[in-house]
Amino acid sequence: MSIVLAAHGTRSAAGRDCVEQIRRALQESLREPVRLGWVDVCGPHLADVLSEDDLVLPAFLGKGHHVSVDIPAAARGVPGARVTPHLGAPLPGDPLLQALSGRVHEAGGPWPTTIIGWAGSTHAHSRGQTLQMAADLTRHWRGLGVRVELATPREVPEVLADARRRGGGVGIASYLLAPGHFHSRLASSGADAISAPLGDHPAIIEALAALARGEEVPDQGLQPAAMVAMKSEASRAASMFQDGLERATPLAG
C-alpha cells in the first residue's frame, strides 16, 4: 500500500509549494512515502498517479463535489484503491479548530471582529461544516469579546463595512488550506490583518496522519446548515455570527 495525498490544485506557485510542504511533513510524520495527486487545475492528476492498493487522503476542508464525486471516481478505476474521510471530517481533538485558532494567534488575533474567510460551496454538507467551525470558534474565544463572522471573498466588503461601523479592529481568519486566488482576495479586502492559510500547521499534519493510520472518525452526518448554527450555539454563540451566515452565498463547489 502507498499513500497518495489528493489536493484541489491551484495556478498559484505559492499554493503548490504549500501543498508540497504538507506532503513532505506528512511523509516525515508517517515515515513512509507519500505521493501527491491534484484533482483540478494542475497536474499530475490524481487518476494518473494512483496505483493498485493505494490509500487516498483527501486534503479538503469541506465535503464538496471533489470529495463526494471526483476522488471516489478516480479510486474506483484502480484495483484495491481506498479513500479515507477528508481532512475536514470530525476527528478527536478538533485539529482544524486548533490549526485555525493557532494561525489567528500567530497573526496577532483574535480581533474584536474576526471574519472566517472561506471559499464558499454549493454543497450543504460543506456549508454545514463551516457553520460548525464558526460555532466552535465562538465557543473557543468566549470571554474575549470576539464577534465571529463568516464570509466568502465576495461577501467580505459588506461584513467589513458593518464591522467598521461597530468599531474595533477587524481581522480575517483564513479558512483555506493554501495560498491562491481566494486567499489573495481576502488579503486585499482592507482588513487590519489576516492569518496565514492552514498549510502545514502541526494539527493539520497530525489529522492527515491519523486518517492514514485508520483512526476512528465519528459519524459525519450533519443537520441542515441553519440547524447546525442554531442547535450548536443556541445562545450567545449563534447570535454572534447568525447575521453574517444569513448573508452567505455559495461561490464554488
Short mmCIF file of C-alpha atoms in Angstrom, two decimals:
data_model
loop_
_atom_site.label_atom_id
_atom_site.label_comp_id
_atom_site.label_asym_id
_atom_site.label_seq_id
_atom_site.Cartn_x
_atom_site.Cartn_y
_atom_site.Cartn_z
CA MET A 1 0.00 0.00 0.00
CA SER A 2 1.17 3.52 -0.86
CA ILE A 3 -0.29 6.80 0.35
CA VAL A 4 -1.47 9.50 -2.03
CA LEU A 5 -2.36 12.99 -0.85
CA ALA A 6 -5.21 14.35 -3.00
CA ALA A 7 -5.33 18.15 -3.22
CA HIS A 8 -7.53 20.57 -5.13
CA GLY A 9 -4.96 22.22 -7.39
CA THR A 10 -4.09 25.84 -7.99
CA ARG A 11 -2.36 28.08 -10.52
CA SER A 12 -0.53 29.74 -7.62
CA ALA A 13 3.09 28.66 -7.29
CA ALA A 14 2.93 29.57 -3.60
CA GLY A 15 -0.14 27.39 -3.22
CA ARG A 16 1.52 24.41 -4.89
CA ASP A 17 4.61 24.89 -2.73
CA CYS A 18 2.43 24.96 0.38
CA VAL A 19 0.77 21.65 -0.52
CA GLU A 20 4.19 20.15 -1.24
CA GLN A 21 5.26 21.23 2.25
CA ILE A 22 2.21 19.43 3.63
CA ARG A 23 3.16 16.30 1.68
CA ARG A 24 6.73 16.37 2.97
CA ALA A 25 5.65 16.94 6.57
CA LEU A 26 3.14 14.10 6.36
CA GLN A 27 5.74 11.80 4.85
CA GLU A 28 8.10 12.60 7.70
CA SER A 29 5.35 12.02 10.28
CA LEU A 30 4.34 8.66 8.82
CA ARG A 31 7.90 7.62 7.95
CA GLU A 32 6.76 6.25 4.62
CA PRO A 33 6.47 7.69 1.11
CA VAL A 34 3.57 9.99 0.31
CA ARG A 35 2.77 10.93 -3.29
CA LEU A 36 0.71 13.89 -4.47
CA GLY A 37 -2.15 13.96 -6.95
CA TRP A 38 -4.16 17.02 -7.97
CA VAL A 39 -7.91 16.91 -8.58
CA ASP A 40 -8.30 20.09 -10.63
CA VAL A 41 -6.45 22.97 -12.32
CA CYS A 42 -2.94 21.46 -12.38
CA GLY A 43 -1.21 18.12 -12.71
CA PRO A 44 -0.31 15.39 -12.28
CA HIS A 45 -3.98 14.44 -11.95
CA LEU A 46 -4.99 12.07 -9.17
CA ALA A 47 -6.27 9.45 -11.62
CA ASP A 48 -2.85 9.37 -13.31
CA VAL A 49 -0.98 8.99 -10.02
CA LEU A 50 -2.96 6.17 -8.41
CA SER A 51 -1.76 2.59 -8.47
CA GLU A 52 -3.08 -0.67 -7.08
CA ASP A 53 -3.95 -0.73 -3.35
CA ASP A 54 -3.17 2.96 -2.80
CA LEU A 55 -4.70 4.82 0.12
CA VAL A 56 -6.00 8.27 -0.85
CA LEU A 57 -6.07 11.10 1.72
CA PRO A 58 -8.34 13.96 0.53
CA ALA A 59 -6.74 17.21 1.74
CA PHE A 60 -10.01 19.13 1.58
CA LEU A 61 -11.62 21.15 4.38
CA GLY A 62 -15.19 20.58 3.15
CA LYS A 63 -17.09 17.67 1.67
CA GLY A 64 -17.98 19.23 -1.67
CA HIS A 65 -18.13 17.80 -5.19
CA HIS A 66 -14.46 16.81 -5.40
CA VAL A 67 -14.63 14.83 -2.15
CA SER A 68 -18.05 13.34 -2.81
CA VAL A 69 -17.70 12.54 -6.53
CA ASP A 70 -14.34 13.14 -8.22
CA ILE A 71 -11.98 11.48 -5.77
CA PRO A 72 -14.09 8.32 -5.27
CA ALA A 73 -14.48 8.06 -9.04
CA ALA A 74 -10.71 8.16 -9.53
CA ALA A 75 -10.23 5.48 -6.87
CA ARG A 76 -12.87 3.19 -8.35
CA GLY A 77 -10.80 2.93 -11.50
CA VAL A 78 -7.85 1.39 -9.64
CA PRO A 79 -7.97 -2.12 -8.09
CA GLY A 80 -7.76 -2.03 -4.32
CA ALA A 81 -7.54 1.75 -4.03
CA ARG A 82 -9.27 3.15 -0.96
CA VAL A 83 -10.25 6.66 0.13
CA THR A 84 -10.16 7.89 3.72
CA PRO A 85 -12.54 10.54 5.09
CA HIS A 86 -11.47 14.05 4.08
CA LEU A 87 -9.32 16.36 6.19
CA GLY A 88 -12.38 18.28 7.41
CA ALA A 89 -14.08 15.18 8.80
CA PRO A 90 -14.66 15.23 12.58
CA LEU A 91 -11.58 13.99 14.41
CA PRO A 92 -10.76 13.75 18.12
CA GLY A 93 -9.12 16.92 19.38
CA ASP A 94 -10.68 19.20 16.73
CA PRO A 95 -7.49 19.58 14.67
CA LEU A 96 -8.99 22.13 12.26
CA LEU A 97 -10.06 24.29 15.19
CA GLN A 98 -6.55 24.00 16.62
CA ALA A 99 -4.99 24.94 13.30
CA LEU A 100 -7.28 27.88 12.54
CA SER A 101 -7.10 29.37 16.03
CA GLY A 102 -3.35 28.82 16.01
CA ARG A 103 -2.89 30.68 12.73
CA VAL A 104 -5.05 33.53 14.05
CA HIS A 105 -2.91 33.74 17.18
CA GLU A 106 0.25 33.85 15.04
CA ALA A 107 -1.23 36.83 13.16
CA GLY A 108 -1.97 38.76 16.37
CA GLY A 109 -5.62 37.78 16.79
CA PRO A 110 -8.29 37.14 17.58
CA TRP A 111 -9.62 40.59 16.77
CA PRO A 112 -12.81 42.26 18.12
CA THR A 113 -14.41 41.23 14.84
CA THR A 114 -12.86 38.08 13.41
CA ILE A 115 -14.14 37.08 9.98
CA ILE A 116 -13.74 33.47 8.96
CA GLY A 117 -12.86 33.79 5.28
CA TRP A 118 -13.71 30.70 3.27
CA ALA A 119 -14.10 29.79 -0.39
CA GLY A 120 -17.83 29.04 -0.23
CA SER A 121 -19.63 25.96 -1.52
CA THR A 122 -22.83 24.89 -3.23
CA HIS A 123 -22.90 21.76 -1.06
CA ALA A 124 -24.97 21.81 2.12
CA HIS A 125 -22.58 19.46 3.93
CA SER A 126 -19.60 21.72 3.27
CA ARG A 127 -21.55 24.81 4.37
CA GLY A 128 -22.69 22.97 7.48
CA GLN A 129 -19.12 22.09 8.43
CA THR A 130 -18.07 25.72 8.07
CA LEU A 131 -21.02 26.87 10.15
CA GLN A 132 -19.89 24.39 12.78
CA MET A 133 -16.39 25.91 12.71
CA ALA A 134 -17.90 29.36 13.32
CA ALA A 135 -19.79 27.97 16.31
CA ASP A 136 -16.72 26.19 17.63
CA LEU A 137 -14.51 29.29 17.32
CA THR A 138 -17.10 31.39 19.10
CA ARG A 139 -17.06 28.92 22.00
CA HIS A 140 -13.26 28.75 21.89
CA TRP A 141 -12.94 32.54 22.26
CA ARG A 142 -15.83 33.01 24.67
CA GLY A 143 -14.99 35.64 27.24
CA LEU A 144 -12.58 37.51 24.95
CA GLY A 145 -15.20 39.84 23.46
CA VAL A 146 -14.76 38.43 19.96
CA ARG A 147 -17.52 38.63 17.39
CA VAL A 148 -17.15 35.82 14.84
CA GLU A 149 -18.44 36.39 11.31
CA LEU A 150 -18.34 34.14 8.25
CA ALA A 151 -17.85 35.37 4.68
CA THR A 152 -16.60 34.42 1.24
CA PRO A 153 -14.25 36.89 -0.50
CA ARG A 154 -17.25 38.34 -2.33
CA GLU A 155 -19.06 38.99 0.96
CA VAL A 156 -16.12 40.31 2.99
CA PRO A 157 -16.50 44.01 1.94
CA GLU A 158 -20.05 44.17 3.32
CA VAL A 159 -19.13 42.32 6.52
CA LEU A 160 -16.06 44.52 6.90
CA ALA A 161 -18.10 47.71 6.45
CA ASP A 162 -20.56 46.59 9.14
CA ALA A 163 -17.66 45.85 11.48
CA ARG A 164 -16.11 49.28 10.86
CA ARG A 165 -19.40 50.91 11.81
CA ARG A 166 -19.39 48.99 15.10
CA GLY A 167 -15.80 49.99 15.76
CA GLY A 168 -12.77 47.98 16.87
CA GLY A 169 -10.21 46.00 14.96
CA VAL A 170 -11.15 43.59 12.19
CA GLY A 171 -9.12 40.60 11.11
CA ILE A 172 -9.66 37.66 8.81
CA ALA A 173 -9.13 34.05 9.84
CA SER A 174 -8.20 32.42 6.53
CA TYR A 175 -10.06 29.13 6.48
CA LEU A 176 -8.20 27.86 3.44
CA LEU A 177 -5.61 25.14 3.12
CA ALA A 178 -3.12 27.01 0.91
CA PRO A 179 -2.44 30.38 -0.74
CA GLY A 180 -4.11 31.06 -4.06
CA HIS A 181 -6.92 33.05 -5.66
CA PHE A 182 -9.24 33.07 -2.65
CA HIS A 183 -6.56 33.94 -0.09
CA SER A 184 -5.29 36.77 -2.30
CA ARG A 185 -8.80 38.25 -2.46
CA LEU A 186 -9.17 38.01 1.30
CA ALA A 187 -5.76 39.62 1.83
CA SER A 188 -6.66 42.61 -0.36
CA SER A 189 -10.02 43.24 1.33
CA GLY A 190 -8.78 46.03 3.63
CA ALA A 191 -8.99 44.16 6.94
CA ASP A 192 -6.46 45.06 9.62
CA ALA A 193 -4.82 41.65 9.50
CA ILE A 194 -5.22 38.19 8.01
CA SER A 195 -3.96 34.85 9.22
CA ALA A 196 -1.95 32.53 7.03
CA PRO A 197 -3.71 29.58 5.38
CA LEU A 198 -3.75 26.41 7.49
CA GLY A 199 -0.95 24.87 5.43
CA ASP A 200 1.41 22.55 7.29
CA HIS A 201 0.27 23.56 10.77
CA PRO A 202 1.14 20.64 13.09
CA ALA A 203 -2.54 19.95 13.77
CA ILE A 204 -3.17 19.55 10.03
CA ILE A 205 -0.32 17.09 9.65
CA GLU A 206 -1.47 15.11 12.67
CA ALA A 207 -5.03 14.98 11.33
CA LEU A 208 -3.84 13.61 7.98
CA ALA A 209 -1.58 11.13 9.74
CA ALA A 210 -4.50 9.95 11.89
CA LEU A 211 -6.57 9.35 8.77
CA ALA A 212 -3.71 7.43 7.17
CA ARG A 213 -3.38 5.29 10.30
CA GLY A 214 -7.08 4.48 10.13
CA GLU A 215 -8.00 6.05 13.44
CA GLU A 216 -11.73 6.12 14.06
CA VAL A 217 -13.64 9.07 12.63
CA PRO A 218 -17.05 9.84 14.19
CA ASP A 219 -20.17 9.84 12.03
CA GLN A 220 -20.09 12.78 9.63
CA GLY A 221 -23.83 13.29 9.38
CA LEU A 222 -24.77 16.97 9.67
CA GLN A 223 -28.09 18.67 10.09
CA PRO A 224 -29.10 21.39 7.62
CA ALA A 225 -26.85 24.43 7.89
CA ALA A 226 -29.33 26.66 9.68
CA MET A 227 -29.98 23.96 12.27
CA VAL A 228 -26.28 23.46 12.84
CA ALA A 229 -25.90 27.11 13.76
CA MET A 230 -28.99 27.25 15.93
CA LYS A 231 -28.60 23.94 17.77
CA SER A 232 -24.85 24.04 18.27
CA GLU A 233 -24.96 27.56 19.65
CA ALA A 234 -28.49 28.06 20.90
CA SER A 235 -27.50 31.18 22.83
CA ARG A 236 -24.70 33.72 22.63
CA ALA A 237 -22.54 31.85 20.11
CA ALA A 238 -25.26 31.54 17.48
CA SER A 239 -26.34 35.16 17.77
CA MET A 240 -22.79 36.43 17.28
CA PHE A 241 -22.43 35.02 13.79
CA GLN A 242 -26.02 34.39 12.68
CA ASP A 243 -26.38 37.67 10.78
CA GLY A 244 -23.22 37.01 8.80
CA LEU A 245 -24.29 33.47 7.98
CA GLU A 246 -27.61 34.64 6.60
CA ARG A 247 -25.71 36.81 4.11
CA ALA A 248 -23.55 33.93 2.96
CA THR A 249 -24.00 32.78 -0.65
CA PRO A 250 -22.02 29.98 -2.32
CA LEU A 251 -19.06 30.64 -4.57
CA ALA A 252 -17.82 27.26 -5.66
CA GLY A 253 -18.33 23.56 -5.26
#
